[in-house]
XYZ file of C-alpha atoms in Angstrom:
479
model
C 30.755 14.866 10.692
C 29.600 11.495 9.408
C 32.766 9.774 10.584
C 32.410 11.377 14.013
C 28.863 10.108 14.300
C 29.895 6.615 13.262
C 32.696 6.514 15.807
C 30.799 7.856 18.828
C 27.251 6.586 18.313
C 26.476 3.712 20.700
C 23.509 2.489 18.667
C 20.118 1.400 19.922
C 19.817 -0.901 22.942
C 20.384 -4.336 21.480
C 18.675 -7.473 22.727
C 15.996 -5.745 24.782
C 12.854 -6.782 22.867
C 11.440 -10.269 22.407
C 8.806 -11.297 19.862
C 5.970 -10.456 22.282
C 7.335 -6.958 22.944
C 7.819 -6.208 19.237
C 4.328 -7.513 18.497
C 2.865 -5.241 21.196
C 4.765 -2.218 19.851
C 3.415 -2.854 16.363
C -0.148 -3.785 17.354
C -0.239 -0.625 19.465
C 0.312 1.414 16.319
C -2.712 -0.342 14.820
C -4.751 0.941 17.799
C -7.396 -1.837 17.935
C -9.951 -0.002 20.069
C -9.491 3.217 18.099
C -10.311 1.383 14.893
C -13.213 -0.583 16.358
C -14.874 2.399 18.047
C -13.729 5.205 15.757
C -13.003 3.949 12.248
C -15.445 1.026 12.009
C -18.669 3.077 12.383
C -17.428 5.651 9.869
C -16.457 2.920 7.392
C -19.906 1.317 7.705
C -21.673 4.665 7.391
C -19.738 6.133 4.464
C -18.408 3.004 2.787
C -20.404 -0.129 2.075
C -22.261 -0.903 5.262
C -21.476 -4.417 6.419
C -19.113 -5.007 3.484
C -16.424 -3.833 5.905
C -16.441 -7.344 7.438
C -15.233 -9.232 4.336
C -13.021 -6.214 3.561
C -11.200 -6.723 6.869
C -10.709 -10.385 6.015
C -9.490 -9.695 2.492
C -7.041 -7.062 3.747
C -5.731 -9.525 6.347
C -5.109 -12.046 3.580
C -3.438 -9.376 1.421
C -1.132 -8.252 4.234
C -0.273 -11.887 5.032
C 0.539 -12.516 1.360
C 2.717 -9.404 1.368
C 4.438 -10.511 4.576
C 5.709 -13.719 2.964
C 7.947 -11.908 0.492
C 8.664 -9.100 2.954
C 9.966 -11.406 5.682
C 11.839 -13.601 3.194
C 13.737 -10.660 1.737
C 14.286 -9.050 5.146
C 16.355 -12.065 6.200
C 18.875 -11.204 3.482
C 18.833 -7.424 3.938
C 20.163 -6.822 7.412
C 19.164 -3.256 8.010
C 16.309 -2.041 10.184
C 15.355 0.742 7.776
C 12.432 -1.417 6.646
C 10.630 -0.530 3.413
C 13.060 1.911 1.869
C 15.960 -0.464 2.453
C 14.223 -3.299 0.631
C 13.225 -1.019 -2.224
C 16.833 0.166 -2.516
C 18.125 -3.399 -2.677
C 15.575 -4.449 -5.276
C 14.999 -1.358 -7.392
C 18.096 0.781 -6.919
C 19.319 3.799 -5.020
C 17.055 6.387 -6.621
C 13.904 4.397 -5.862
C 15.210 3.730 -2.360
C 15.773 7.414 -1.673
C 12.254 8.212 -2.889
C 10.799 5.483 -0.696
C 12.709 6.716 2.348
C 11.185 10.185 2.192
C 7.707 8.807 1.404
C 7.970 6.546 4.458
C 9.098 9.427 6.646
C 6.202 11.548 5.378
C 3.714 8.732 5.906
C 4.617 7.919 9.496
C 4.818 11.590 10.419
C 1.385 12.178 8.884
C -0.130 9.244 10.761
C 1.331 10.358 14.090
C 0.325 13.985 13.633
C -3.033 13.155 12.054
C -3.994 10.947 15.003
C -3.509 14.006 17.222
C -6.611 15.356 15.526
C -8.569 12.470 17.005
C -6.869 12.427 20.393
C -7.668 16.036 21.292
C -11.436 15.859 20.688
C -11.948 12.477 22.400
C -10.035 13.723 25.442
C -12.051 16.928 25.524
C -15.287 14.928 25.261
C -14.245 12.578 28.076
C -13.308 15.449 30.390
C -16.550 17.261 29.645
C -18.569 14.090 30.282
C -17.057 13.531 33.716
C -16.452 17.098 34.914
C -18.498 19.396 32.716
C -15.383 21.427 31.967
C -14.895 22.570 28.365
C -11.212 22.294 27.496
C -10.055 23.058 23.934
C -8.989 19.997 21.952
C -5.593 21.415 21.098
C -4.578 21.550 24.765
C -4.769 17.753 24.955
C -3.097 17.213 21.594
C -0.174 19.467 22.490
C 0.203 17.939 25.963
C 0.178 14.414 24.504
C 2.904 15.338 22.026
C 5.134 16.584 24.835
C 4.487 13.543 27.055
C 5.103 11.132 24.183
C 8.357 12.921 23.434
C 9.492 12.369 27.030
C 8.593 8.664 26.991
C 10.291 8.038 23.665
C 13.341 10.101 24.626
C 14.070 7.929 27.627
C 14.135 4.452 26.088
C 12.097 1.961 24.097
C 11.548 -0.619 26.850
C 9.628 1.939 28.903
C 7.453 2.579 25.860
C 6.926 -1.156 25.379
C 5.660 -1.552 28.949
C 3.267 1.376 28.604
C 1.965 0.118 25.272
C 1.624 -3.450 26.520
C -0.671 -2.501 29.395
C -2.842 -0.289 27.206
C -3.166 -2.789 24.365
C -4.074 -5.709 26.628
C -6.797 -3.581 28.199
C -8.141 -2.675 24.748
C -8.389 -6.304 23.722
C -10.024 -7.208 27.034
C -12.949 -4.769 26.793
C -13.755 -5.708 23.191
C -13.536 -9.429 23.994
C -15.904 -8.966 26.933
C -18.364 -7.271 24.576
C -17.968 -10.089 22.027
C -18.614 -12.779 24.622
C -21.688 -11.023 26.012
C -23.159 -10.604 22.530
C -22.672 -14.322 21.899
C -24.076 -15.176 25.353
C -27.198 -12.995 25.129
C -27.845 -13.545 21.436
C -28.947 -11.061 18.800
C -32.332 -10.097 17.322
C -33.399 -12.691 14.764
C -30.525 -15.034 15.624
C -27.025 -15.248 14.209
C -26.577 -15.643 10.445
C -23.883 -15.234 7.806
C -25.176 -11.932 6.440
C -22.192 -9.866 7.687
C -19.892 -12.045 5.556
C -21.714 -11.171 2.340
C -21.019 -8.374 -0.127
C -24.685 -8.417 -1.160
C -26.334 -5.050 -1.247
C -23.191 -3.015 -1.711
C -24.179 0.291 -3.313
C -21.396 0.504 -5.893
C -18.002 -0.828 -6.914
C -16.371 2.538 -6.216
C -17.823 2.565 -2.714
C -16.474 -0.945 -2.175
C -13.037 0.314 -3.155
C -13.201 3.013 -0.502
C -14.212 0.371 2.021
C -11.073 -1.629 1.202
C -8.968 1.483 1.817
C -10.740 2.041 5.151
C -10.046 -1.589 6.064
C -6.404 -1.404 5.022
C -5.948 1.765 7.061
C -6.773 -0.243 10.171
C -3.691 -2.407 9.532
C -1.240 0.487 9.236
C 1.691 -0.092 11.560
C 1.782 -3.878 11.292
C 4.543 -3.651 8.702
C 6.946 -1.869 11.072
C 8.352 -4.913 12.875
C 11.743 -4.621 11.170
C 12.227 -1.127 12.618
C 12.974 -2.870 15.922
C 15.555 -5.296 14.532
C 18.476 -3.601 16.274
C 16.709 -3.884 19.633
C 15.280 -7.385 19.181
C 16.514 -10.577 20.786
C 17.596 -12.924 17.980
C 16.137 -10.658 15.231
C 16.266 -13.311 12.495
C 13.747 -15.330 14.492
C 11.946 -12.603 16.444
C 10.999 -10.310 13.553
C 9.266 -12.942 11.332
C 7.353 -14.306 14.344
C 6.289 -10.807 15.381
C 5.216 -9.924 11.826
C 2.949 -12.929 11.284
C 1.660 -12.772 14.869
C 0.719 -9.108 14.539
C -1.112 -9.607 11.225
C -3.050 -12.660 12.418
C -3.814 -11.239 15.853
C -5.247 -7.969 14.654
C -6.877 -9.453 11.540
C -8.778 -12.133 13.430
C -9.637 -9.678 16.179
C -11.097 -7.151 13.721
C -12.991 -9.726 11.702
C -14.582 -11.620 14.592
C -15.402 -8.551 16.679
C -16.912 -6.725 13.710
C -19.156 -9.680 12.933
C -20.564 -9.720 16.467
C -21.043 -5.940 16.601
C -22.816 -5.924 13.232
C -24.999 -8.878 14.312
C -25.871 -7.099 17.562
C -26.962 -3.957 15.752
C -28.775 -5.856 13.014
C -27.289 -6.349 9.578
C -30.204 -4.772 7.755
C -30.607 -1.773 10.070
C -27.077 -0.865 11.149
C -26.600 1.853 8.508
C -29.896 3.506 9.447
C -28.906 3.403 13.123
C -25.610 5.089 12.376
C -27.341 7.731 10.291
C -29.565 8.573 13.244
C -26.596 9.095 15.591
C -25.003 12.519 15.527
C -21.584 11.141 16.487
C -20.774 7.714 14.964
C -18.085 7.170 17.619
C -20.898 6.697 20.155
C -22.230 3.670 18.253
C -20.014 0.969 19.785
C -20.429 2.532 23.227
C -24.221 2.232 22.892
C -23.940 -1.425 21.864
C -21.733 -1.981 24.911
C -24.266 -0.363 27.265
C -26.997 -2.549 25.781
C -25.192 -5.882 26.068
C -22.893 -5.406 29.047
C -23.715 -2.286 30.989
C -22.678 1.280 31.620
C -19.584 0.242 33.588
C -17.929 -1.320 30.540
C -19.040 1.527 28.285
C -17.377 4.034 30.618
C -14.256 1.873 30.783
C -14.254 1.667 27.006
C -14.525 5.443 26.702
C -11.463 5.869 28.890
C -9.534 3.180 27.018
C -10.525 4.766 23.721
C -8.498 7.781 24.810
C -5.557 5.637 25.907
C -5.831 3.654 22.671
C -5.291 6.764 20.582
C -2.453 7.727 22.928
C -0.842 4.308 22.427
C -1.142 4.781 18.670
C 0.510 8.196 18.900
C 3.344 6.797 21.008
C 3.955 3.840 18.710
C 4.027 5.937 15.545
C 6.298 8.447 17.227
C 8.728 5.605 17.908
C 8.540 4.604 14.234
C 9.224 8.173 13.069
C 12.119 8.676 15.492
C 13.779 5.546 14.156
C 13.321 6.647 10.562
C 15.002 9.949 11.396
C 17.800 8.009 13.106
C 18.471 5.608 10.238
C 18.155 8.255 7.536
C 20.567 10.470 9.463
C 22.922 7.568 10.057
C 22.927 6.708 6.364
C 23.304 10.303 5.188
C 19.955 10.901 3.483
C 19.138 13.399 6.240
C 21.560 15.548 8.260
C 24.057 13.248 9.979
C 23.446 14.693 13.462
C 20.129 12.826 13.464
C 22.033 9.533 13.307
C 23.023 9.604 16.970
C 21.480 7.821 19.934
C 21.403 9.144 23.483
C 24.557 8.452 25.493
C 22.560 7.096 28.451
C 19.207 5.849 27.120
C 20.456 4.744 23.697
C 17.215 6.040 22.229
C 16.987 7.915 18.878
C 16.520 11.081 20.933
C 17.288 13.604 18.213
C 14.666 12.096 15.943
C 12.271 12.255 18.884
C 12.961 15.961 19.370
C 12.473 16.760 15.674
C 9.224 14.793 15.418
C 7.865 16.414 18.584
C 8.646 19.908 17.313
C 7.017 19.204 13.938
C 3.907 17.772 15.616
C 3.580 20.766 17.943
C 3.919 23.159 14.998
C 1.285 21.435 12.828
C -1.210 21.037 15.683
C -0.758 24.697 16.591
C -1.324 25.776 12.992
C -4.641 23.891 12.756
C -5.719 25.233 16.152
C -4.890 28.833 15.237
C -6.774 28.446 11.947
C -9.821 27.228 13.873
C -10.194 24.083 11.754
C -12.164 21.051 12.908
C -9.560 18.560 14.205
C -11.447 15.424 13.166
C -12.576 16.616 9.751
C -9.270 18.240 8.814
C -6.205 17.363 10.919
C -7.231 13.711 11.275
C -9.105 13.117 8.012
C -6.689 14.955 5.737
C -3.334 14.147 7.283
C -3.883 10.537 8.415
C -5.190 9.507 4.998
C -2.042 10.844 3.338
C -0.251 8.319 5.544
C -2.550 5.498 4.415
C -1.767 6.172 0.750
C 1.965 6.411 1.531
C 2.024 2.976 3.143
C -0.068 1.391 0.384
C 2.382 2.670 -2.244
C 5.400 1.567 -0.220
C 4.030 -1.944 0.190
C 3.317 -2.055 -3.543
C 6.904 -1.139 -4.404
C 8.345 -3.456 -1.760
C 6.518 -6.327 -3.458
C 8.027 -5.301 -6.804
C 11.438 -5.043 -5.129
C 11.162 -8.575 -3.713
C 10.738 -10.063 -7.185
C 13.567 -7.934 -8.595
C 15.902 -8.769 -5.711
C 15.527 -12.527 -5.936
C 15.675 -12.420 -9.727
C 19.136 -10.879 -9.343
C 20.066 -13.179 -6.429
C 18.376 -16.550 -7.121
C 20.872 -18.511 -5.008
C 19.680 -16.820 -1.800
C 16.320 -18.626 -1.871
C 16.749 -21.537 -4.321
C 13.608 -23.376 -5.430
C 11.298 -20.982 -3.539
C 9.157 -19.431 -6.313
C 6.125 -19.134 -4.032
C 7.975 -16.910 -1.575
C 10.030 -14.957 -4.069
C 7.688 -14.587 -7.057
C 4.103 -15.793 -6.643
C 3.225 -14.181 -3.308
C 4.873 -10.852 -4.176
C 3.101 -10.847 -7.553
C -0.265 -11.352 -5.864
C 0.582 -8.551 -3.434
C 1.417 -6.258 -6.364
C -2.010 -6.813 -7.905
C -3.775 -6.297 -4.582
C -1.949 -3.145 -3.534
C -2.145 -1.631 -7.022
C -5.933 -1.922 -6.813
C -6.111 -0.500 -3.290
C -3.767 2.367 -4.249
C -5.981 3.220 -7.221
C -9.096 3.305 -5.058
C -7.353 5.396 -2.415
C -5.960 8.029 -4.752
C -8.991 8.286 -7.051
C -11.351 8.350 -4.063
C -9.287 10.645 -1.860
C -12.112 13.185 -1.753
C -14.492 10.511 -0.399
C -11.944 9.331 2.160
C -11.155 12.772 3.506
C -14.036 15.065 2.685
C -11.528 17.331 0.933
C -12.816 18.716 -2.354
C -11.573 20.624 -5.358
C -7.863 21.513 -5.540
C -7.330 20.344 -1.956
C -8.185 16.750 -2.929
C -5.345 16.944 -5.457
C -2.906 18.982 -3.377
C -2.921 16.725 -0.302
C -1.983 13.418 -1.984
C 0.448 15.342 -4.202
C 2.660 15.813 -1.139
C 3.543 12.124 -1.553
C 4.877 12.769 -5.047
C 6.849 15.775 -3.779
C 8.399 13.688 -0.984
C 9.315 10.968 -3.471
C 10.978 13.447 -5.842
C 12.965 15.049 -3.012
C 14.110 11.631 -1.814
C 15.092 10.529 -5.304
C 17.072 13.720 -5.943
C 18.758 13.442 -2.559
C 19.764 9.860 -3.331
C 21.215 10.851 -6.701
C 23.174 13.671 -5.074
C 24.434 11.454 -2.246
C 24.979 7.978 -3.731
C 27.523 7.260 -0.996
C 24.799 7.617 1.609
C 22.460 5.184 -0.102
C 25.351 2.784 -0.637
C 25.686 2.400 3.120
C 22.394 0.545 3.104
C 24.452 -2.421 1.885
C 26.900 -2.337 4.773
C 24.878 -1.079 7.751
C 24.184 -4.406 9.447
C 22.147 -5.386 12.438
């Protein structure tokens, strides 16, 4: 079966994506408007207030530091499997198999968890404009089907859809930023949002860092598009650094202006007085720009979550494809469509899984935001933190075994990865130990949910030990 797949599979559509397209695909997964309107108010309310501003900046620096070793090693590991490939090369087949299943779990959880946000915001938008009360799950299920169709056809269609949505997201936030600067804020601008002064506790600060890191999830996925990129050795590094800087600067600057507009000393109290924190940024927009932009932002908030769902679906489909192609999953997944050259079988599997999970939460009558989104999406955040931690370890191990590949480059191959290890180890500790704060899950559930990561890792490790030939193909499966 494996030989048949290898002989008939046409592969993904090569040379279709430039650096700009890859950057848009990745930034779409970060969902800038979703994070600014949805995650930011929650992080301020339940984390450390305005400490989220320096947290965004510190996480941008950490991800940039990580990207140095990541991009450097990626140039010598020509496989688009991303994290698990690098971990395999640096730490061995067993670790690579564990990482592969953790990555697959993480991206599936993020895609499915975001459905728990998409349904309610769609239902709220429809009710606002029409008065009709439509159940959240109807929108979540419909989005999953539509996303499956888009991804099934081909990646360049997805890139065009994502590009339009993302540019619109940036535009509305930038308009708000400019109007805040133009009109000024109560008491005048100061540097208070950049300070950690007044943070309630160190543990709360740790949770804030996890919130901030969660807003960068998806940036690391540039290498997943290597097979489809134009000149991947040049395109992928450019797209990686561009995505990190673009979204990091955007978050940091926009958050400063929004915090200044609300008032640094009163923003937490304002959020506490609002029943739905998601309405906070919309109210600031009405105050400084007008209802027309607030309405536009509400609509784009829905499309922003949709763009995030679509981007993460594309990530998951490609993981299914590569893991099937390499033998860690059933080999029939390692086939692309004869016409569209898309990872269509991975798309079908991910769509079916998403529909099943959404249906289960709907039938159980659980709150989509407080359970499907909060529980499932935060599993994904911890998965990616751990993967980035082990990739950094793998970078050092890889270049220690292959010093001639990057001679006289200790900053890229040792120092930067070592700094990333320290940073991600701390963030991972805060995320796992504070999982109950992040998710609202308590008791055994707060232990059970993150334990799924350990289960996925064990399954992947066992699978790799049982199929060493499959993991070995990571060395020969070139771009």
